[in-house]
PDB file of C-alpha atoms and ligand atoms in Angstrom:
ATOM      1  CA  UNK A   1     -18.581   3.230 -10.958  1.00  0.00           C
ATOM      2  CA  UNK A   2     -16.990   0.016 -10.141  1.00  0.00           C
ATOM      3  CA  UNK A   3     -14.390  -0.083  -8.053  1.00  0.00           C
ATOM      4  CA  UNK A   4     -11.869  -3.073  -6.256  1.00  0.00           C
ATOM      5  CA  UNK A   5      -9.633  -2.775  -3.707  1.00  0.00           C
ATOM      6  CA  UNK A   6      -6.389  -4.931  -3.867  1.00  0.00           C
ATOM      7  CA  UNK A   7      -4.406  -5.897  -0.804  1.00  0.00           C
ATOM      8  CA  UNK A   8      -1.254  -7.847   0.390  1.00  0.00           C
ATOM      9  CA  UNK A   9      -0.565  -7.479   4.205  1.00  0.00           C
ATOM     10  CA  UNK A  10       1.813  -9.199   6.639  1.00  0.00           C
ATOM     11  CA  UNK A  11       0.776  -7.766  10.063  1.00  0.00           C
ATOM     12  CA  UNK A  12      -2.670  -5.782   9.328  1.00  0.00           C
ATOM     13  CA  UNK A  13      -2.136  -2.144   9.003  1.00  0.00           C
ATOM     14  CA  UNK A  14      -2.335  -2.513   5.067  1.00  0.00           C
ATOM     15  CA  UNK A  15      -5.702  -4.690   5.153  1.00  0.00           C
ATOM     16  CA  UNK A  16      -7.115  -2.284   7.683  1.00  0.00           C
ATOM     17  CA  UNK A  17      -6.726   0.605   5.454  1.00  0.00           C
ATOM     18  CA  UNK A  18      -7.946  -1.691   2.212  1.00  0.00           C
ATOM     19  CA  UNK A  19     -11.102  -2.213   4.822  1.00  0.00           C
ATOM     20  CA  UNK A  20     -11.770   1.439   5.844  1.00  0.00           C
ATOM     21  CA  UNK A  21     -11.119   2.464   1.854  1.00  0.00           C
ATOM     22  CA  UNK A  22     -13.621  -0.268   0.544  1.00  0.00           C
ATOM     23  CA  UNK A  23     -15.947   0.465   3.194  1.00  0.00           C
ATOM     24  CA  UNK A  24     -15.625   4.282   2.126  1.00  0.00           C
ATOM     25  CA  UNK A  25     -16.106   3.724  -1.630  1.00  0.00           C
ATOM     26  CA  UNK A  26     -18.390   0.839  -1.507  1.00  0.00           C
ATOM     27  CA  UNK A  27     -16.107  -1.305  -3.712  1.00  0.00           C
ATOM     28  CA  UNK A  28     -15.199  -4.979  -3.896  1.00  0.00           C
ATOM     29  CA  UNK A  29     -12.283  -5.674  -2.160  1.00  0.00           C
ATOM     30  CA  UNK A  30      -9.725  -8.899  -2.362  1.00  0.00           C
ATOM     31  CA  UNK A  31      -6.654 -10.134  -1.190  1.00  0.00           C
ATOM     32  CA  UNK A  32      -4.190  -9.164  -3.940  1.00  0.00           C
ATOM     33  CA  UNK A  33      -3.016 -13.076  -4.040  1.00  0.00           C
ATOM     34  CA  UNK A  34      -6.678 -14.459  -4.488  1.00  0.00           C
ATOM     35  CA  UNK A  35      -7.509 -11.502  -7.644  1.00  0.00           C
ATOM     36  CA  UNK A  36      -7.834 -13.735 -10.281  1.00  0.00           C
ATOM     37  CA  UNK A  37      -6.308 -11.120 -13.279  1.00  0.00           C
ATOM     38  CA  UNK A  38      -9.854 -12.093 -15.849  1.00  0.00           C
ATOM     39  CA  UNK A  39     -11.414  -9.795 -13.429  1.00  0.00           C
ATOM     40  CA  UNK A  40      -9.603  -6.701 -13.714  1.00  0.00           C
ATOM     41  CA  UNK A  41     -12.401  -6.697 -17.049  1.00  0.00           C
ATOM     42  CA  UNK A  42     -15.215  -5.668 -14.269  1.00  0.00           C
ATOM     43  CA  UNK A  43     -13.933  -2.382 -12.604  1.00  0.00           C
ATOM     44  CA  UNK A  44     -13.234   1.249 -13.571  1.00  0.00           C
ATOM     45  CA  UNK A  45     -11.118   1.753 -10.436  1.00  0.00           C
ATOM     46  CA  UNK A  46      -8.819  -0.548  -9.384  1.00  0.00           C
ATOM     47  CA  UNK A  47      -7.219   0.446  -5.689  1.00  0.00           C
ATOM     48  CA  UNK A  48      -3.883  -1.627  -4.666  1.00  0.00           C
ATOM     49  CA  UNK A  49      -2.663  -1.308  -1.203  1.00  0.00           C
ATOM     50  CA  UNK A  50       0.939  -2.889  -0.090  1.00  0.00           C
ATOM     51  CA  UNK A  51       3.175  -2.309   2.827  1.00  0.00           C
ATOM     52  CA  UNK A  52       7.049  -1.300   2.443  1.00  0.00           C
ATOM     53  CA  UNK A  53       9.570  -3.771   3.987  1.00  0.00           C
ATOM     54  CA  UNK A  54      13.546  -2.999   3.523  1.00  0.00           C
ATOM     55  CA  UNK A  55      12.490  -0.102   0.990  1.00  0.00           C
ATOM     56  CA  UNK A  56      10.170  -2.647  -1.375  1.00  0.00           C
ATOM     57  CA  UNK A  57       6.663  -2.886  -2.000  1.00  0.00           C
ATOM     58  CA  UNK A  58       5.234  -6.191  -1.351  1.00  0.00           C
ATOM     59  CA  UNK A  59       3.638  -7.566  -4.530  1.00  0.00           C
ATOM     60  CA  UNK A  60       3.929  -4.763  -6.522  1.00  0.00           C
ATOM     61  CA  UNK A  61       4.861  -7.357  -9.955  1.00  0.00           C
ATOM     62  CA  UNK A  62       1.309  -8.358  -9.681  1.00  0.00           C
ATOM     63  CA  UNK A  63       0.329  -5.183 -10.849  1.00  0.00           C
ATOM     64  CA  UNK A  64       2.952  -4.645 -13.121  1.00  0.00           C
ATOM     65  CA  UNK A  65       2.183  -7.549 -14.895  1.00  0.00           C
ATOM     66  CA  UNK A  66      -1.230  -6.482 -15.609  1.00  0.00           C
ATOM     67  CA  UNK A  67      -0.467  -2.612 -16.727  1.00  0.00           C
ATOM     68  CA  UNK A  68      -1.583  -3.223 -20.580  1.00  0.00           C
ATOM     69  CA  UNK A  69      -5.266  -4.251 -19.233  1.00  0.00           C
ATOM     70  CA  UNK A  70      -5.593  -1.809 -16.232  1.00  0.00           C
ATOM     71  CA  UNK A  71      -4.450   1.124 -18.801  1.00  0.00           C
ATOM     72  CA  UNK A  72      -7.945   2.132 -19.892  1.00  0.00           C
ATOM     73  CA  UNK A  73      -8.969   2.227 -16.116  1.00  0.00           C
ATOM     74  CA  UNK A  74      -8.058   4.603 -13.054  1.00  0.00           C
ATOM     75  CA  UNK A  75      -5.477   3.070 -11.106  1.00  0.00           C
ATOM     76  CA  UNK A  76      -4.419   4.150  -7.866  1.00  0.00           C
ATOM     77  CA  UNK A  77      -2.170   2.641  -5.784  1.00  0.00           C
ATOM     78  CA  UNK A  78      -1.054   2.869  -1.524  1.00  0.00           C
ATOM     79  CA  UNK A  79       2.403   2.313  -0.047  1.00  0.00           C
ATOM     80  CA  UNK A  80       1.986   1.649   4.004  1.00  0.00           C
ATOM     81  CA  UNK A  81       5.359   2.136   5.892  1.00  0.00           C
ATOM     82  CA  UNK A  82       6.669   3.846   8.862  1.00  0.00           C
ATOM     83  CA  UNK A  83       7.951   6.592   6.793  1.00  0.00           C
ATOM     84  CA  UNK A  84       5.969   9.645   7.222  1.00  0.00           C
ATOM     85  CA  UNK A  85       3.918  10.690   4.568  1.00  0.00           C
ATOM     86  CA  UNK A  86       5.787  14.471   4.147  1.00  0.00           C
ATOM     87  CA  UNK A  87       9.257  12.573   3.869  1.00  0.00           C
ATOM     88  CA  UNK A  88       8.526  14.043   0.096  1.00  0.00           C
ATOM     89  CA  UNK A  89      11.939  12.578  -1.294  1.00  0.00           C
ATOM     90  CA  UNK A  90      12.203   9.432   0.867  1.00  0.00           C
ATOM     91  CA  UNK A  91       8.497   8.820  -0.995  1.00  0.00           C
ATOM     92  CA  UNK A  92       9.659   9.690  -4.294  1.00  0.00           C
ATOM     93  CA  UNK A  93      12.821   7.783  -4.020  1.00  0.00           C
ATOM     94  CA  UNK A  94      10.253   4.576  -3.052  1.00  0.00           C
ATOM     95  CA  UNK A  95       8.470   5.387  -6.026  1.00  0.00           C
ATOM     96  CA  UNK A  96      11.421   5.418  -8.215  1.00  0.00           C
ATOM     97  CA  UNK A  97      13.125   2.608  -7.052  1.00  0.00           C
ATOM     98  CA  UNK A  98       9.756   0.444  -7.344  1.00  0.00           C
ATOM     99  CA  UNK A  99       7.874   1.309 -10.199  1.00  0.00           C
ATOM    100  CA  UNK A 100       8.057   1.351 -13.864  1.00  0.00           C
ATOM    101  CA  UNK A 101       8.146   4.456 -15.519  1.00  0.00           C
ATOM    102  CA  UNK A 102       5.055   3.332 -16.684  1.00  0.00           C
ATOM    103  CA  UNK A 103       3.302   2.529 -13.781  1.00  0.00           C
ATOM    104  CA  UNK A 104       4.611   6.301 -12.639  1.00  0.00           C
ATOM    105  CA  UNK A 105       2.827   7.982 -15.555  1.00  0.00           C
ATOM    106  CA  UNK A 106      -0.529   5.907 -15.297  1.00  0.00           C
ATOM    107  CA  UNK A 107      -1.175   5.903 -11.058  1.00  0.00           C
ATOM    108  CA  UNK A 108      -1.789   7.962  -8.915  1.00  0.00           C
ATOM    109  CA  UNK A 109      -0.126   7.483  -5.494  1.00  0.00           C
ATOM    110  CA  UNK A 110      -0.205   7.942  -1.411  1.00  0.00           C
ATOM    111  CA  UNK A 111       1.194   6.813   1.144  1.00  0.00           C
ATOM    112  CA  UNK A 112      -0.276   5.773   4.663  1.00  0.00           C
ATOM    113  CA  UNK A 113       1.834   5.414   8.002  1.00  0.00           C
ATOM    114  CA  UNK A 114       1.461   2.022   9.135  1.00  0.00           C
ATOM    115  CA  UNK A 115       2.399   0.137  12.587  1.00  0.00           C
ATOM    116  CA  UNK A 116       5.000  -2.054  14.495  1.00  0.00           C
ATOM    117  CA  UNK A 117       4.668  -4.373  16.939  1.00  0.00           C
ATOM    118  CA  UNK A 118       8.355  -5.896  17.267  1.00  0.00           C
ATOM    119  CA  UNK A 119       6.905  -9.407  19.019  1.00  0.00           C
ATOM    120  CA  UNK A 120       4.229 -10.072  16.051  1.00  0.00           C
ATOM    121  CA  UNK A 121       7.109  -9.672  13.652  1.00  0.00           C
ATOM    122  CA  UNK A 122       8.201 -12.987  11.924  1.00  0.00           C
ATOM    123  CA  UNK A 123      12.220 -14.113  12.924  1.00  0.00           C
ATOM    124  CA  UNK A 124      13.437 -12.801   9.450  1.00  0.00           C
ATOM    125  CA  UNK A 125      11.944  -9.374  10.186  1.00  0.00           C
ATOM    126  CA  UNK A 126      12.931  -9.510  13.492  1.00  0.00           C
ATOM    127  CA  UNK A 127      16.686  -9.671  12.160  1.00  0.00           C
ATOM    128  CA  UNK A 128      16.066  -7.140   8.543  1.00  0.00           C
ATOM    129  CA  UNK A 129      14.829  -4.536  11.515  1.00  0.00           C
ATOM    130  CA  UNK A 130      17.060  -4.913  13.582  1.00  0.00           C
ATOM    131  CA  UNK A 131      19.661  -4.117  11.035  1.00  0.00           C
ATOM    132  CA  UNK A 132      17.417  -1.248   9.592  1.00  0.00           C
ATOM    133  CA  UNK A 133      17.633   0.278  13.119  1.00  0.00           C
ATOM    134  CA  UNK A 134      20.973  -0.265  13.641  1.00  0.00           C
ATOM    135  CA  UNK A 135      22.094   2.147  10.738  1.00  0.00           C
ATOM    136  CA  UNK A 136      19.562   4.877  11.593  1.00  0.00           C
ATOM    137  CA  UNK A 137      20.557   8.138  13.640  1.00  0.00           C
ATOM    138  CA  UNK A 138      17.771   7.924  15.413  1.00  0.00           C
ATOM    139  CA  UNK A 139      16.539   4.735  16.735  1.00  0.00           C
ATOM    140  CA  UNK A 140      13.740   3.398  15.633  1.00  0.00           C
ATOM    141  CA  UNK A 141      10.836   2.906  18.268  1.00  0.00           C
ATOM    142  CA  UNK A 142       9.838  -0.848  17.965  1.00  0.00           C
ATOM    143  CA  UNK A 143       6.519  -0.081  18.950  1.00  0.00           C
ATOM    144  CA  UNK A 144       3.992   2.291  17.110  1.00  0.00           C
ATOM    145  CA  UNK A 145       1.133   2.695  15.417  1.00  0.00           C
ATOM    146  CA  UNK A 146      -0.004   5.592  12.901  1.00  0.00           C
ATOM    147  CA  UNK A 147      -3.287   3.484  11.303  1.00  0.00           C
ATOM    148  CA  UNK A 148      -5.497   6.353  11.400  1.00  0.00           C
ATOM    149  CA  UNK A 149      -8.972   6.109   9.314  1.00  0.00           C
ATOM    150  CA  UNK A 150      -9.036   9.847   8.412  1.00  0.00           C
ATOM    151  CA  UNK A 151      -5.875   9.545   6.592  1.00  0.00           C
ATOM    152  CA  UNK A 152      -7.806   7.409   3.927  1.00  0.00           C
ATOM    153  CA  UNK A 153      -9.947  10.512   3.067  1.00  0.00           C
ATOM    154  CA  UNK A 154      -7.631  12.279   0.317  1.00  0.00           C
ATOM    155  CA  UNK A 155      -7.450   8.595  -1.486  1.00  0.00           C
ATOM    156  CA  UNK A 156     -11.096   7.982  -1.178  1.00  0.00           C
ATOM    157  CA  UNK A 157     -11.538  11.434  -2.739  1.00  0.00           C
ATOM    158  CA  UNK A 158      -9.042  10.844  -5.527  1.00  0.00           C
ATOM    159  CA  UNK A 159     -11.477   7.583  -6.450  1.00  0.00           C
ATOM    160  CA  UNK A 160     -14.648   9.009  -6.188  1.00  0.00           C
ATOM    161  CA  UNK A 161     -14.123  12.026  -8.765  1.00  0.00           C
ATOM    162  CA  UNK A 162     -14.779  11.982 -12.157  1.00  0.00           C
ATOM    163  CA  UNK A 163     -13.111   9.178 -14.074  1.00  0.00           C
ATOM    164  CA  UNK A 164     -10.303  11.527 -16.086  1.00  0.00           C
ATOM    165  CA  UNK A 165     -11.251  11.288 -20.024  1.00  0.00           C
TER     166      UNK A 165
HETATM  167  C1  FMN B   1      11.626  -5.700   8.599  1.00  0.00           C
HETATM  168  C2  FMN B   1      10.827  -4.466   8.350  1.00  0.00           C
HETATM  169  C3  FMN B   1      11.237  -3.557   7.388  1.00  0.00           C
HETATM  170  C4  FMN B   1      10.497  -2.393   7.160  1.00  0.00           C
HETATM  171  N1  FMN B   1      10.947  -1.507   6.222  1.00  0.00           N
HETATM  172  C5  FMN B   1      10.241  -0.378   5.994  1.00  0.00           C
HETATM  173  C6  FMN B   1      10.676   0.551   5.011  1.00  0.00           C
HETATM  174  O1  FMN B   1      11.679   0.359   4.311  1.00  0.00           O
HETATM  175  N2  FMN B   1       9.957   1.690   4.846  1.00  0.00           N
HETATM  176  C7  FMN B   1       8.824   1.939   5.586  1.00  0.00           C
HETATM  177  O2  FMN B   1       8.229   3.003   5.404  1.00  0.00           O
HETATM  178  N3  FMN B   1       8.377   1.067   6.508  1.00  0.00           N
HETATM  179  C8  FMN B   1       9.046  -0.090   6.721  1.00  0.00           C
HETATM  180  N4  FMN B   1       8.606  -1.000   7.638  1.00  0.00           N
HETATM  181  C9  FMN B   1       7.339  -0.768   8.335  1.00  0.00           C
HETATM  182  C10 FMN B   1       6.173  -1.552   7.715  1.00  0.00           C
HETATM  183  O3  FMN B   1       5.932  -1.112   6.410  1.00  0.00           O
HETATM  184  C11 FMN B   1       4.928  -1.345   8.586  1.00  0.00           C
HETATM  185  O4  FMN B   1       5.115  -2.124   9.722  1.00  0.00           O
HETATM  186  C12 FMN B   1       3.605  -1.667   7.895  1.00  0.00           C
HETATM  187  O5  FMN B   1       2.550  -1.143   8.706  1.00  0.00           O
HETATM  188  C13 FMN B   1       3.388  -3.159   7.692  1.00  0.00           C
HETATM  189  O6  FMN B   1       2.193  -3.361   6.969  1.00  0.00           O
HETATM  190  P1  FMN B   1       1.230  -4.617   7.247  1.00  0.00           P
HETATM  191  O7  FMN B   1       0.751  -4.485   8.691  1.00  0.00           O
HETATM  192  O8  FMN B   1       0.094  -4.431   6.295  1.00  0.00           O
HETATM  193  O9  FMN B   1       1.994  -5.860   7.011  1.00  0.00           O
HETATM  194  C14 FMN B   1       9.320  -2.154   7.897  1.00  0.00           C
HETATM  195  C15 FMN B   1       8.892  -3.099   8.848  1.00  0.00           C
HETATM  196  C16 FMN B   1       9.627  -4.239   9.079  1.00  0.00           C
HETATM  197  C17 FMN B   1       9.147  -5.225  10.095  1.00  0.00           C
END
């Protein structure tokens, strides 16, 4: 079984899971932006991790674009946000609003909690947050962290099984 993990991360929580899930698997794992697409041709899993800013997945068109060759293959894919991960329609709305019909039928899909550490932040998502939080009921901590290694487990699972026929 060959398997790659595919990553984009601003701040680390994403990349950290990508680690603990490659590590878990023993797969090849990549920055998303340094994947050259020609490879997809090598693995039977491919595994693509991105965190959720202002409700979109970060470099999800990367994968898009490459549905027709990762068809024959198990794809799985993890959001990482500070939504929890039994917000059931919050998640589902995420997934409609992000991916293709397509991408729907073919993946499978989790989501991870991620982190926030409001000085790391860069100025523009300083400001996006800040407006975020401002229209929430219940304000937002600017400091957390949910990164937990056992939360990778039901993913890992999911790509070690049998490869569906
Ligand atoms: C400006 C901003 C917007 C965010 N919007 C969302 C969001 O819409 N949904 C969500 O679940 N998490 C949201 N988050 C939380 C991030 O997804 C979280 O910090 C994640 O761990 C970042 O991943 P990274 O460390 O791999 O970059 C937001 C964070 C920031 C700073």
């Amino acid at each position: 079984m060959n398997t790659v993990v595919l990553y984009q991360s601003r701040y680390g929580s994403t990349k950290q899971y990508a680690e603990w899930i490659a590590e878990e698997l023993g797969a090849d794992i990549y920055p998303a932006d340094s994947f050259p697409a020609e490879k997809f041709a090598w693995y039977d899993t491919v595994i693509f991790g991105a965190p959720v800013f202002g409700g979109a997945v970060l470099g999800i068109a990367g994968i898009e674009n490459n549905l027709a060759v990762l068809q024959n293959k198990r794809l799985i894919i993890f959001t990482v946000g500070l939504t929890s991960p039994e917000a059931e329609e919050r998640l589902s709305n995420l997934a409609a609003k992000n991916f293709s019909a397509a991408l729907q039928k073919h993946a499978t899909f989790f989501h991870l909690r991620g982190a926030l550490e409001y000085q790391k932040l860069s100025f523009g998502h300083k400001i996006l947050l800040r407006m975020i939080r401002s229209s929430m009921p219940n304000k937002l901590d600017l400091n957390q962290n949910h990164v937990s290694r056992e939360a990778v487990l039901p993913l890992v699972a999911a790509a070690g099984g049998d490869f569906p026929e």
